[in-house]
Short mmCIF file of C-alpha atoms in Angstrom, two decimals:
data_model
loop_
_atom_site.label_atom_id
_atom_site.label_comp_id
_atom_site.label_asym_id
_atom_site.label_seq_id
_atom_site.Cartn_x
_atom_site.Cartn_y
_atom_site.Cartn_z
CA UNK D 1176 68.75 100.75 126.18
CA UNK D 1177 69.30 104.09 128.02
CA UNK D 1178 67.71 107.19 126.94
CA UNK D 1179 70.03 109.62 125.54
CA UNK D 1180 68.16 111.92 123.30
CA UNK D 1181 69.29 115.07 122.95
CA UNK D 1182 68.65 118.64 121.55
CA UNK D 1183 72.14 119.01 120.16
CA UNK D 1184 72.91 120.43 116.56
CA UNK D 1185 73.93 117.68 113.79
CA UNK D 1186 77.36 118.70 113.70
CA UNK D 1187 77.53 118.16 117.44
CA UNK D 1188 75.94 114.95 117.56
CA UNK D 1189 78.48 113.81 114.96
CA UNK D 1190 81.60 115.13 116.62
CA UNK D 1191 80.52 113.27 119.77
CA UNK D 1192 80.06 109.75 117.77
CA UNK D 1193 83.43 110.58 116.03
CA UNK D 1194 85.23 111.19 119.70
CA UNK D 1195 83.46 108.69 121.41
CA UNK D 1196 84.83 105.99 118.74
CA UNK D 1197 88.18 107.57 118.19
CA UNK D 1198 88.82 107.05 122.09
CA UNK D 1199 88.42 103.29 121.92
CA UNK D 1200 89.71 102.34 118.55
CA UNK D 1201 92.96 102.30 116.75
CA UNK D 1202 91.92 102.63 113.66
CA UNK D 1203 92.97 106.21 111.54
CA UNK D 1204 90.60 108.76 112.34
CA UNK D 1205 89.35 109.59 108.85
CA UNK D 1206 88.08 106.17 108.63
CA UNK D 1207 86.07 106.71 111.86
CA UNK D 1208 85.00 110.07 109.99
CA UNK D 1209 83.89 108.52 106.93
CA UNK D 1210 82.10 105.57 108.89
CA UNK D 1211 80.16 108.10 110.37
CA UNK D 1212 79.85 110.19 107.29
CA UNK D 1213 78.14 107.28 105.38
CA UNK D 1214 75.37 106.59 108.25
CA UNK D 1215 74.26 109.71 108.21
CA UNK D 1216 74.13 110.27 104.80
CA UNK D 1217 72.05 106.89 104.72
CA UNK D 1218 74.30 104.89 102.89
CA UNK D 1219 76.24 101.45 103.53
CA UNK D 1220 79.73 100.87 104.19
CA UNK D 1221 82.31 98.51 103.04
CA UNK D 1222 85.79 98.07 104.78
CA UNK D 1223 88.44 95.91 102.88
CA UNK D 1224 91.58 95.09 104.52
CA UNK D 1225 93.55 91.97 105.94
CA UNK D 1226 92.10 89.87 108.64
CA UNK D 1227 93.16 91.35 112.14
CA UNK D 1228 93.01 95.29 111.79
CA UNK D 1229 90.00 95.80 113.38
CA UNK D 1230 87.27 96.17 110.71
CA UNK D 1231 84.57 94.18 112.93
CA UNK D 1232 85.49 96.12 116.06
CA UNK D 1233 84.96 99.35 114.10
CA UNK D 1234 81.63 98.00 113.01
CA UNK D 1235 80.43 96.58 116.43
CA UNK D 1236 81.53 100.26 117.79
CA UNK D 1237 79.63 102.02 115.37
CA UNK D 1238 76.29 99.81 116.65
CA UNK D 1239 76.93 100.25 120.08
CA UNK D 1240 77.49 104.51 119.69
CA UNK D 1241 74.60 104.69 117.74
CA UNK D 1242 72.01 102.71 119.48
CA UNK D 1243 69.12 100.55 118.19
CA UNK D 1244 69.73 96.89 117.60
CA UNK D 1245 72.39 95.43 115.77
CA UNK D 1246 73.42 91.98 114.63
CA UNK D 1247 76.47 90.10 113.38
CA UNK D 1248 76.49 88.00 110.71
CA UNK D 1249 79.22 85.65 110.04
CA UNK D 1250 79.42 84.78 106.12
CA UNK D 1251 80.61 81.44 105.18
CA UNK D 1252 80.81 79.48 102.25
CA UNK D 1253 77.47 77.15 103.04
CA UNK D 1254 75.70 80.18 103.91
CA UNK D 1255 71.89 80.17 102.16
CA UNK D 1256 70.06 83.41 101.45
CA UNK D 1257 66.83 82.32 103.82
CA UNK D 1258 69.77 82.22 106.66
CA UNK D 1259 69.96 86.13 105.94
CA UNK D 1260 66.11 87.32 104.86
CA UNK D 1261 64.27 84.48 107.17
CA UNK D 1262 62.01 82.00 106.25
CA UNK D 1263 58.16 81.06 106.37
CA UNK D 1264 57.51 77.96 108.34
CA UNK D 1265 53.94 76.00 108.94
CA UNK D 1266 52.57 76.41 112.01
CA UNK D 1267 49.88 73.47 112.53
CA UNK D 1268 48.24 75.64 115.33
CA UNK D 1269 47.33 78.06 113.28
CA UNK D 1270 47.37 76.16 110.13
CA UNK D 1271 49.29 78.87 108.24
CA UNK D 1272 52.68 79.86 107.17
CA UNK D 1273 54.47 82.06 109.64
CA UNK D 1274 57.33 84.31 108.88
CA UNK D 1275 60.54 84.24 111.00
CA UNK D 1276 62.80 87.14 110.10
CA UNK D 1277 66.54 86.55 109.53
CA UNK D 1278 69.37 88.59 111.09
CA UNK D 1279 69.00 91.40 108.32
CA UNK D 1280 65.92 92.44 110.35
CA UNK D 1281 67.86 95.00 112.46
CA UNK D 1282 69.16 98.51 112.75
CA UNK D 1283 72.77 98.01 112.17
CA UNK D 1284 73.70 94.78 109.95
CA UNK D 1285 77.29 93.90 110.94
CA UNK D 1286 78.17 91.64 107.61
CA UNK D 1287 81.49 90.18 108.47
CA UNK D 1288 84.14 88.79 105.83
CA UNK D 1289 81.18 89.33 103.35
CA UNK D 1290 83.11 87.80 100.70
CA UNK D 1291 83.39 84.45 102.12
CA UNK D 1292 80.13 83.90 101.09
CA UNK D 1293 78.61 82.37 97.71
CA UNK D 1294 77.46 84.57 95.16
CA UNK D 1295 73.95 83.52 95.89
CA UNK D 1296 74.06 84.46 99.47
CA UNK D 1297 75.64 87.72 98.65
CA UNK D 1298 72.83 88.74 96.44
CA UNK D 1299 70.22 88.01 98.97
CA UNK D 1300 71.28 91.61 100.48
CA UNK D 1301 70.80 93.37 97.36
CA UNK D 1302 67.01 94.31 98.06
CA UNK D 1303 67.57 95.07 101.79
CA UNK D 1304 70.12 97.52 101.00
CA UNK D 1305 68.84 99.17 97.87
CA UNK D 1306 65.01 99.24 98.90
CA UNK D 1307 64.88 98.63 102.98
CA UNK D 1308 62.56 95.65 102.44
CA UNK D 1309 62.82 92.28 101.89
CA UNK D 1310 60.61 89.87 100.04
CA UNK D 1311 59.96 85.97 101.04
CA UNK D 1312 57.63 84.11 99.38
CA UNK D 1313 55.88 87.02 97.94
CA UNK D 1314 55.29 89.06 100.56
CA UNK D 1315 57.48 92.16 101.15
CA UNK D 1316 58.48 93.32 104.83
CA UNK D 1317 59.96 96.61 105.79
CA UNK D 1318 63.07 96.71 107.71
CA UNK D 1319 63.87 99.09 110.69
CA UNK D 1320 64.59 102.66 110.61
CA UNK D 1321 67.28 103.59 110.63
CA UNK D 1322 69.10 100.78 108.71
CA UNK D 1323 72.75 100.60 108.01
CA UNK D 1324 75.21 97.73 106.47
CA UNK D 1325 78.75 97.60 107.83
CA UNK D 1326 80.44 94.89 105.81
CA UNK D 1327 83.86 93.90 105.86
CA UNK D 1328 85.55 91.83 103.20
CA UNK D 1329 89.16 90.33 102.86
CA UNK D 1330 91.37 90.91 99.91
CA UNK D 1331 90.21 88.71 97.11
CA UNK D 1332 93.78 87.04 97.02
CA UNK D 1333 93.24 85.27 99.97
CA UNK D 1334 91.93 81.57 99.68
CA UNK D 1335 88.07 81.38 99.99
CA UNK D 1336 87.01 84.26 98.95
CA UNK D 1337 84.27 85.24 96.17
CA UNK D 1338 84.62 88.43 94.48
CA UNK D 1339 81.60 90.74 95.24
CA UNK D 1340 79.80 91.36 91.55
CA UNK D 1341 79.65 95.06 90.47
CA UNK D 1342 75.97 95.25 91.18
CA UNK D 1343 76.69 94.58 94.85
CA UNK D 1344 79.62 97.01 95.10
CA UNK D 1345 77.70 99.79 93.61
CA UNK D 1346 74.80 99.53 96.57
CA UNK D 1347 77.88 100.52 99.06
CA UNK D 1348 78.11 104.36 99.36
CA UNK D 1349 81.60 104.33 100.68
CA UNK D 1350 84.65 101.85 100.49
CA UNK D 1351 87.77 102.06 102.47
CA UNK D 1352 90.57 100.35 103.82
CA UNK D 1353 92.79 100.85 107.14
CA UNK D 1354 96.12 99.73 106.19
CA UNK D 1355 98.47 98.54 109.16
CA UNK D 1356 98.76 100.70 112.14
CA UNK D 1357 101.67 102.56 112.86
CA UNK D 1358 103.97 101.34 115.42
CA UNK D 1359 103.18 103.69 118.05
CA UNK D 1360 99.64 103.09 117.76
CA UNK D 1361 100.51 99.29 117.65
CA UNK D 1362 102.44 99.64 120.99
CA UNK D 1363 99.56 101.41 122.74
CA UNK D 1364 97.01 98.82 121.75
CA UNK D 1365 99.07 95.94 123.57
CA UNK D 1366 99.40 97.98 126.69
CA UNK D 1367 95.98 99.57 126.80
CA UNK D 1368 93.52 98.89 129.80
CA UNK D 1369 91.10 97.26 127.85
CA UNK D 1370 93.28 95.60 125.35
CA UNK D 1371 90.98 92.35 125.64
CA UNK D 1372 87.71 94.26 125.44
CA UNK D 1373 88.27 97.57 123.54
CA UNK D 1374 84.62 98.41 123.50
CA UNK D 1375 84.00 97.97 127.26
CA UNK D 1376 84.13 101.84 128.23
CA UNK D 1377 82.06 102.94 125.11
CA UNK D 1378 78.62 104.29 125.58
CA UNK D 1379 75.93 104.92 123.61
CA UNK D 1380 76.02 108.68 122.33
CA UNK D 1381 73.06 109.32 120.37
CA UNK D 1382 69.38 107.51 120.34
CA UNK D 1383 67.64 106.08 117.36
CA UNK D 1384 65.63 109.56 117.10
CA UNK D 1385 68.75 111.36 117.04
CA UNK D 1386 69.92 109.40 114.41
CA UNK D 1387 66.66 109.91 112.08
CA UNK D 1388 67.10 113.37 112.73
CA UNK D 1389 70.42 113.34 111.52
CA UNK D 1390 69.82 111.77 108.52
CA UNK D 1391 66.78 113.98 107.64
CA UNK D 1392 69.13 117.06 108.32
CA UNK D 1393 71.40 116.11 105.25
CA UNK D 1394 68.57 117.11 102.75
CA UNK D 1395 68.70 120.71 104.22
CA UNK D 1396 72.30 121.63 103.16
CA UNK D 1397 72.73 123.28 99.73
CA UNK D 1398 74.50 122.09 96.71
CA UNK D 1399 74.85 124.77 94.17
CA UNK D 1400 74.48 124.09 90.46
CA UNK D 1401 78.05 124.39 90.26
CA UNK D 1402 78.94 121.80 92.77
CA UNK D 1403 76.38 119.43 90.95
CA UNK D 1404 78.29 120.08 87.57
CA UNK D 1405 81.58 119.48 88.96
CA UNK D 1406 80.25 115.82 90.34
CA UNK D 1407 78.88 115.11 87.01
CA UNK D 1408 82.39 116.25 85.25
CA UNK D 1409 84.14 113.94 88.00
CA UNK D 1410 81.90 111.02 87.00
CA UNK D 1411 81.74 111.58 83.42
CA UNK D 1412 85.57 111.46 83.39
CA UNK D 1413 85.38 107.89 84.63
CA UNK D 1414 83.29 107.02 81.66
CA UNK D 1415 85.82 107.97 78.73
CA UNK D 1416 89.43 107.18 80.10
CA UNK D 1417 91.99 104.63 78.80
CA UNK D 1418 92.10 101.62 81.05
CA UNK D 1419 88.53 101.89 82.32
CA UNK D 1420 85.82 99.53 80.81
CA UNK D 1421 83.20 100.70 83.00
CA UNK D 1422 82.98 104.01 84.48
CA UNK D 1423 80.84 105.14 87.49
CA UNK D 1424 77.21 104.63 87.63
CA UNK D 1425 74.61 107.54 88.09
CA UNK D 1426 73.97 105.96 91.45
CA UNK D 1427 78.00 106.86 91.98
CA UNK D 1428 76.91 110.62 91.32
CA UNK D 1429 74.02 110.43 93.74
CA UNK D 1430 76.16 109.05 96.24
CA UNK D 1431 78.91 111.60 96.14
CA UNK D 1432 76.43 114.36 96.28
CA UNK D 1433 74.65 113.02 99.42
CA UNK D 1434 77.90 112.13 100.93
CA UNK D 1435 79.23 115.61 100.26
CA UNK D 1436 76.13 117.26 102.12
CA UNK D 1437 76.67 114.93 105.12
CA UNK D 1438 80.28 116.29 105.17
CA UNK D 1439 79.35 119.80 105.17
CA UNK D 1440 76.62 118.76 107.63
CA UNK D 1441 79.35 117.36 110.06
CA UNK D 1442 81.51 120.61 109.68
CA UNK D 1443 78.87 122.98 110.67
CA UNK D 1444 77.82 124.35 107.11
CA UNK D 1445 74.68 124.69 105.43
CA UNK D 1446 75.93 124.46 101.77
CA UNK D 1447 78.97 122.22 100.08
CA UNK D 1448 82.21 123.34 99.05
CA UNK D 1449 84.37 121.73 96.62
CA UNK D 1450 86.47 120.16 99.23
CA UNK D 1451 83.72 117.98 100.42
CA UNK D 1452 83.45 116.57 97.12
CA UNK D 1453 87.20 116.12 96.66
CA UNK D 1454 88.35 114.57 99.77
CA UNK D 1455 84.91 112.08 99.44
CA UNK D 1456 85.58 111.16 95.80
CA UNK D 1457 88.18 108.12 95.74
CA UNK D 1458 86.15 106.05 98.70
CA UNK D 1459 82.65 106.86 97.13
CA UNK D 1460 83.68 106.54 93.48
CA UNK D 1461 86.74 103.88 93.37
CA UNK D 1462 85.01 100.72 94.20
CA UNK D 1463 82.46 101.07 91.23
CA UNK D 1464 85.34 101.24 88.42
CA UNK D 1465 85.89 98.30 86.53
CA UNK D 1466 89.29 98.47 85.11
CA UNK D 1467 90.76 96.72 81.76
CA UNK D 1468 92.64 93.53 82.25
CA UNK D 1469 93.29 94.38 86.41
CA UNK D 1470 91.35 91.43 87.25
CA UNK D 1471 89.94 91.38 90.85
CA UNK D 1472 91.40 92.37 94.44
CA UNK D 1473 93.77 94.70 95.73
CA UNK D 1474 95.52 95.82 92.70
CA UNK D 1475 92.25 96.22 90.93
CA UNK D 1476 90.99 98.62 94.01
CA UNK D 1477 94.59 100.60 94.24
CA UNK D 1478 94.50 101.05 90.47
CA UNK D 1479 90.96 102.20 90.85
CA UNK D 1480 91.65 104.60 93.60
CA UNK D 1481 94.62 105.98 91.44
CA UNK D 1482 92.54 106.87 88.33
CA UNK D 1483 89.92 108.57 90.71
CA UNK D 1484 92.78 110.36 92.51
CA UNK D 1485 94.28 111.61 88.90
CA UNK D 1486 90.59 112.71 87.53
CA UNK D 1487 90.25 114.98 90.98
CA UNK D 1488 93.25 116.70 90.17
CA UNK D 1489 92.67 117.11 86.60
CA UNK D 1490 88.98 118.34 86.44
CA UNK D 1491 88.70 121.78 87.37
CA UNK D 1492 86.82 122.49 90.46
CA UNK D 1493 84.56 126.03 90.64
CA UNK D 1494 85.55 128.73 92.67
CA UNK D 1495 82.62 128.68 95.04
CA UNK D 1496 80.24 126.32 96.60
CA UNK D 1497 77.48 128.42 98.14
CA UNK D 1498 73.87 128.15 96.72
CA UNK D 1499 73.34 130.11 93.88
#
C-alpha cells in the first residue's frame, strides 16, 4: 500500500475523496457525499436498489480510495454465521483450538446483497457493526480500526430475499438508493474509456491514519442545545404519528447528530446548522420507521421517506446553529 498520509484539513480530505469517487463512478454525487459522510461519522451504510445500478462498484471504490484492507462477501441463502465471523479449529500440533478469522476482520466490509442471506447469517453482523468486536466460542476479538460496513440489498419484492430485521436496520447509520441514471449519464458510461474496469484509474487518496484522524475530528464540531432540541423534536414527531407503528429510536437521534457534525466538517465549519440536519434526516431516519400495514420493501421505504420529509417540513427549525 502506498503512503498517502497528508497534513490536509478534514474538509480537504473529504473533498478529495468525493472528487476521486465522482470522477470514476456514474452514480449521483449526493450518494457519494452521503457515503463519505457516513464513513467520516463512524457509521455503516446500506445501499438499496435494483441490481445493476452500481451499488457494489461504489462500495469497492470507497474501499480503494480510503486505503486499508477490504473484503467482499457475497451473501447467499446457504451462508452460515461462521462463514462471516470465523471458526476455531483444533490443531493437533499445538493441542489447542486456534481461531481462524472470517471476512468480517478487515477495515472495509462489502456485504453484497445482504438480504439474500437467511436471518441467522444476517444477525451474525450485529455485534461487529455495533460493538466493533466479534465473540466466537466465548472469546472476544477486536476488529480493525477504522471499521466500516457498506452493505447492498435488492428490493424485498425480488425473489429469494429476506427482509432485514429492525434491529439490523437500526445498526446502519444511513440508507439510500441510486435510482436509474439519466440517459446522458448512462450513454457516457457505455462509451467511457474504462467501461469494463471503471475503477482502473482510481488511486488511494488518503491513509488509514488520515481516516482515523478524520473520524476523531467529528467530535470537535459544536452542536448547540438548540440544534439538539431540533433533532429530538424531529425524532419525537415520528413516535406519535398516524400510520407509524414504531418511530425512530434514540440511536437514530444520536446518528443524526453525528452525521450532521460530519457534514459540517465537510463544509469546513466548526458548528452544525439546521440545514445539516434537514439534508440528512431522510437517509438517517427513514429506514428506522415501521409503518402500519405497509409490509416490507420499496413501497414501505418510500412511505417512510415521505413521512420524514413531511416531518422536516412541519417541525420549526432553530434560527441559529452556532454554539450558545
